[in-house]
């Protein structure tokens, strides 16, 4: 089993509070977050952006490995994930992760590409983790 970790700290409460998030690898080291980075355009990150980064990278890697397993030796994949945070009663809920994929894979048919991409979307570990609608818009150049 592989275990990765991250930590968050929040000083102050509510809108006035300021947070920071760090990751085990150090790629994020006390990166600021708070109300203004989540609900406004403040500098820093937010949980939804981090989930989007995790989902885009997980799906793209899963698809890369699936294409290689299917015998494809070259290609380029670029995925954008847009995570939606919607009002849910008095709180909020992540309701969707919309993936948009642009790919170049020489020698693959549209049908094979769609099948392999849909399987990667359904089976990447982050897709399995999310309890939200996961969509995939794909284009093959």
PDB file of C-alpha atoms in Angstrom:
ATOM      1  CA  UNK A   1       0.000   0.000   0.000  1.00  0.00           C
ATOM      2  CA  UNK A   2       1.205   3.496  -0.846  1.00  0.00           C
ATOM      3  CA  UNK A   3       0.311   6.316   1.551  1.00  0.00           C
ATOM      4  CA  UNK A   4       0.792   9.972   0.642  1.00  0.00           C
ATOM      5  CA  UNK A   5       0.075  12.834   2.995  1.00  0.00           C
ATOM      6  CA  UNK A   6      -0.714  16.515   3.147  1.00  0.00           C
ATOM      7  CA  UNK A   7      -1.548  18.840   6.000  1.00  0.00           C
ATOM      8  CA  UNK A   8      -3.563  21.992   6.443  1.00  0.00           C
ATOM      9  CA  UNK A   9      -3.493  24.689   9.093  1.00  0.00           C
ATOM     10  CA  UNK A  10      -6.076  27.439   9.636  1.00  0.00           C
ATOM     11  CA  UNK A  11      -5.440  30.363  11.971  1.00  0.00           C
ATOM     12  CA  UNK A  12      -8.481  32.453  12.872  1.00  0.00           C
ATOM     13  CA  UNK A  13     -12.036  31.466  12.151  1.00  0.00           C
ATOM     14  CA  UNK A  14     -14.436  31.941   9.265  1.00  0.00           C
ATOM     15  CA  UNK A  15     -13.824  34.537   6.547  1.00  0.00           C
ATOM     16  CA  UNK A  16     -11.137  36.244   8.605  1.00  0.00           C
ATOM     17  CA  UNK A  17      -9.098  33.079   9.038  1.00  0.00           C
ATOM     18  CA  UNK A  18      -6.037  32.287   6.960  1.00  0.00           C
ATOM     19  CA  UNK A  19      -4.962  28.800   6.015  1.00  0.00           C
ATOM     20  CA  UNK A  20      -1.955  27.052   4.582  1.00  0.00           C
ATOM     21  CA  UNK A  21      -1.558  23.648   2.984  1.00  0.00           C
ATOM     22  CA  UNK A  22       1.595  21.556   2.638  1.00  0.00           C
ATOM     23  CA  UNK A  23       2.335  18.247   0.958  1.00  0.00           C
ATOM     24  CA  UNK A  24       4.649  15.405   1.928  1.00  0.00           C
ATOM     25  CA  UNK A  25       6.743  15.930  -1.222  1.00  0.00           C
ATOM     26  CA  UNK A  26       7.216  19.628  -0.447  1.00  0.00           C
ATOM     27  CA  UNK A  27       5.740  20.717  -3.782  1.00  0.00           C
ATOM     28  CA  UNK A  28       3.300  22.706  -1.651  1.00  0.00           C
ATOM     29  CA  UNK A  29       4.931  24.240   1.384  1.00  0.00           C
ATOM     30  CA  UNK A  30       2.634  26.403   3.481  1.00  0.00           C
ATOM     31  CA  UNK A  31       0.722  27.443   0.342  1.00  0.00           C
ATOM     32  CA  UNK A  32      -1.892  29.994   1.423  1.00  0.00           C
ATOM     33  CA  UNK A  33      -5.607  29.361   1.163  1.00  0.00           C
ATOM     34  CA  UNK A  34      -8.718  30.805   2.731  1.00  0.00           C
ATOM     35  CA  UNK A  35     -12.099  32.338   1.958  1.00  0.00           C
ATOM     36  CA  UNK A  36     -10.637  34.767  -0.566  1.00  0.00           C
ATOM     37  CA  UNK A  37      -8.793  32.037  -2.508  1.00  0.00           C
ATOM     38  CA  UNK A  38     -11.800  29.741  -2.506  1.00  0.00           C
ATOM     39  CA  UNK A  39     -14.733  32.048  -3.150  1.00  0.00           C
ATOM     40  CA  UNK A  40     -13.020  35.118  -4.614  1.00  0.00           C
ATOM     41  CA  UNK A  41      -9.862  35.692  -6.668  1.00  0.00           C
ATOM     42  CA  UNK A  42      -7.290  35.852  -3.864  1.00  0.00           C
ATOM     43  CA  UNK A  43      -3.721  34.618  -4.362  1.00  0.00           C
ATOM     44  CA  UNK A  44      -3.231  31.077  -3.201  1.00  0.00           C
ATOM     45  CA  UNK A  45      -4.945  27.758  -3.759  1.00  0.00           C
ATOM     46  CA  UNK A  46      -8.141  26.027  -2.659  1.00  0.00           C
ATOM     47  CA  UNK A  47      -9.347  22.464  -2.174  1.00  0.00           C
ATOM     48  CA  UNK A  48     -11.259  22.330  -5.468  1.00  0.00           C
ATOM     49  CA  UNK A  49      -8.200  23.430  -7.458  1.00  0.00           C
ATOM     50  CA  UNK A  50      -6.139  20.754  -5.746  1.00  0.00           C
ATOM     51  CA  UNK A  51      -8.779  18.114  -6.517  1.00  0.00           C
ATOM     52  CA  UNK A  52      -8.833  19.280 -10.144  1.00  0.00           C
ATOM     53  CA  UNK A  53      -5.040  18.946 -10.337  1.00  0.00           C
ATOM     54  CA  UNK A  54      -5.205  15.477  -8.785  1.00  0.00           C
ATOM     55  CA  UNK A  55      -7.974  14.324 -11.116  1.00  0.00           C
ATOM     56  CA  UNK A  56      -6.383  15.714 -14.298  1.00  0.00           C
ATOM     57  CA  UNK A  57      -3.008  14.188 -13.502  1.00  0.00           C
ATOM     58  CA  UNK A  58      -4.418  10.827 -12.366  1.00  0.00           C
ATOM     59  CA  UNK A  59      -6.665  10.413 -15.404  1.00  0.00           C
ATOM     60  CA  UNK A  60      -3.939  11.491 -17.840  1.00  0.00           C
ATOM     61  CA  UNK A  61      -1.449   9.024 -16.377  1.00  0.00           C
ATOM     62  CA  UNK A  62      -4.041   6.209 -16.364  1.00  0.00           C
ATOM     63  CA  UNK A  63      -4.835   6.899 -20.017  1.00  0.00           C
ATOM     64  CA  UNK A  64      -1.137   7.003 -20.911  1.00  0.00           C
ATOM     65  CA  UNK A  65      -0.584   3.575 -19.380  1.00  0.00           C
ATOM     66  CA  UNK A  66      -3.750   2.162 -20.987  1.00  0.00           C
ATOM     67  CA  UNK A  67      -2.682   3.384 -24.430  1.00  0.00           C
ATOM     68  CA  UNK A  68       0.789   1.901 -23.949  1.00  0.00           C
ATOM     69  CA  UNK A  69      -0.775  -1.416 -22.856  1.00  0.00           C
ATOM     70  CA  UNK A  70      -2.889  -1.359 -26.028  1.00  0.00           C
ATOM     71  CA  UNK A  71       0.327  -1.193 -28.070  1.00  0.00           C
ATOM     72  CA  UNK A  72       0.627   2.507 -28.805  1.00  0.00           C
ATOM     73  CA  UNK A  73       4.159   3.815 -28.528  1.00  0.00           C
ATOM     74  CA  UNK A  74       3.819   7.585 -29.036  1.00  0.00           C
ATOM     75  CA  UNK A  75       1.381  10.311 -28.225  1.00  0.00           C
ATOM     76  CA  UNK A  76       0.615  13.458 -26.325  1.00  0.00           C
ATOM     77  CA  UNK A  77      -2.194  13.922 -23.820  1.00  0.00           C
ATOM     78  CA  UNK A  78      -3.395  17.161 -22.238  1.00  0.00           C
ATOM     79  CA  UNK A  79      -6.256  17.187 -19.755  1.00  0.00           C
ATOM     80  CA  UNK A  80      -8.027  20.041 -18.006  1.00  0.00           C
ATOM     81  CA  UNK A  81     -10.273  19.284 -15.034  1.00  0.00           C
ATOM     82  CA  UNK A  82     -12.916  21.737 -13.870  1.00  0.00           C
ATOM     83  CA  UNK A  83     -14.275  20.925 -10.421  1.00  0.00           C
ATOM     84  CA  UNK A  84     -17.657  22.454  -9.566  1.00  0.00           C
ATOM     85  CA  UNK A  85     -18.461  23.602  -6.039  1.00  0.00           C
ATOM     86  CA  UNK A  86     -22.197  24.224  -5.642  1.00  0.00           C
ATOM     87  CA  UNK A  87     -24.342  25.483  -2.805  1.00  0.00           C
ATOM     88  CA  UNK A  88     -25.879  22.616  -0.824  1.00  0.00           C
ATOM     89  CA  UNK A  89     -28.280  23.816   1.867  1.00  0.00           C
ATOM     90  CA  UNK A  90     -26.252  25.890   4.311  1.00  0.00           C
ATOM     91  CA  UNK A  91     -22.981  24.531   2.953  1.00  0.00           C
ATOM     92  CA  UNK A  92     -21.336  23.486  -0.286  1.00  0.00           C
ATOM     93  CA  UNK A  93     -20.802  20.275  -2.220  1.00  0.00           C
ATOM     94  CA  UNK A  94     -18.415  19.239  -4.988  1.00  0.00           C
ATOM     95  CA  UNK A  95     -20.866  18.111  -7.657  1.00  0.00           C
ATOM     96  CA  UNK A  96     -18.821  17.563 -10.790  1.00  0.00           C
ATOM     97  CA  UNK A  97     -15.387  17.069 -12.235  1.00  0.00           C
ATOM     98  CA  UNK A  98     -15.447  17.865 -15.953  1.00  0.00           C
ATOM     99  CA  UNK A  99     -12.433  16.525 -17.803  1.00  0.00           C
ATOM    100  CA  UNK A 100     -11.482  17.918 -21.203  1.00  0.00           C
ATOM    101  CA  UNK A 101      -8.884  15.881 -23.058  1.00  0.00           C
ATOM    102  CA  UNK A 102      -6.882  16.846 -26.124  1.00  0.00           C
ATOM    103  CA  UNK A 103      -4.827  13.999 -27.510  1.00  0.00           C
ATOM    104  CA  UNK A 104      -2.565  13.055 -30.357  1.00  0.00           C
ATOM    105  CA  UNK A 105      -2.052   9.302 -30.710  1.00  0.00           C
ATOM    106  CA  UNK A 106      -0.735   8.225 -34.114  1.00  0.00           C
ATOM    107  CA  UNK A 107      -2.451   5.179 -35.613  1.00  0.00           C
ATOM    108  CA  UNK A 108      -5.400   4.889 -33.225  1.00  0.00           C
ATOM    109  CA  UNK A 109      -8.994   4.795 -34.424  1.00  0.00           C
ATOM    110  CA  UNK A 110     -11.578   7.157 -32.953  1.00  0.00           C
ATOM    111  CA  UNK A 111     -13.499   4.148 -31.621  1.00  0.00           C
ATOM    112  CA  UNK A 112     -10.492   2.597 -29.846  1.00  0.00           C
ATOM    113  CA  UNK A 113      -9.449   5.982 -28.478  1.00  0.00           C
ATOM    114  CA  UNK A 114     -12.923   6.658 -27.049  1.00  0.00           C
ATOM    115  CA  UNK A 115     -13.149   3.190 -25.468  1.00  0.00           C
ATOM    116  CA  UNK A 116      -9.701   3.408 -23.848  1.00  0.00           C
ATOM    117  CA  UNK A 117     -10.268   7.002 -22.659  1.00  0.00           C
ATOM    118  CA  UNK A 118     -13.685   6.169 -21.157  1.00  0.00           C
ATOM    119  CA  UNK A 119     -12.191   3.189 -19.338  1.00  0.00           C
ATOM    120  CA  UNK A 120      -9.364   5.361 -17.945  1.00  0.00           C
ATOM    121  CA  UNK A 121     -11.931   7.938 -16.787  1.00  0.00           C
ATOM    122  CA  UNK A 122     -13.961   5.305 -14.971  1.00  0.00           C
ATOM    123  CA  UNK A 123     -10.999   3.507 -13.437  1.00  0.00           C
ATOM    124  CA  UNK A 124      -8.384   6.076 -12.471  1.00  0.00           C
ATOM    125  CA  UNK A 125      -8.112   6.070  -8.657  1.00  0.00           C
ATOM    126  CA  UNK A 126      -9.227   9.696  -8.283  1.00  0.00           C
ATOM    127  CA  UNK A 127     -12.345   9.107 -10.435  1.00  0.00           C
ATOM    128  CA  UNK A 128     -13.169   6.197  -8.144  1.00  0.00           C
ATOM    129  CA  UNK A 129     -12.644   8.395  -5.085  1.00  0.00           C
ATOM    130  CA  UNK A 130     -14.931  11.197  -6.196  1.00  0.00           C
ATOM    131  CA  UNK A 131     -18.591  10.865  -5.325  1.00  0.00           C
ATOM    132  CA  UNK A 132     -19.568  13.334  -8.031  1.00  0.00           C
ATOM    133  CA  UNK A 133     -20.475  13.254 -11.699  1.00  0.00           C
ATOM    134  CA  UNK A 134     -17.328  12.773 -13.759  1.00  0.00           C
ATOM    135  CA  UNK A 135     -17.592  13.755 -17.432  1.00  0.00           C
ATOM    136  CA  UNK A 136     -15.061  13.489 -20.240  1.00  0.00           C
ATOM    137  CA  UNK A 137     -14.935  15.544 -23.429  1.00  0.00           C
ATOM    138  CA  UNK A 138     -12.260  14.179 -25.736  1.00  0.00           C
ATOM    139  CA  UNK A 139     -10.753  15.144 -29.062  1.00  0.00           C
ATOM    140  CA  UNK A 140      -8.239  13.250 -31.113  1.00  0.00           C
ATOM    141  CA  UNK A 141      -6.012  15.252 -33.430  1.00  0.00           C
TER     142      UNK A 141
END
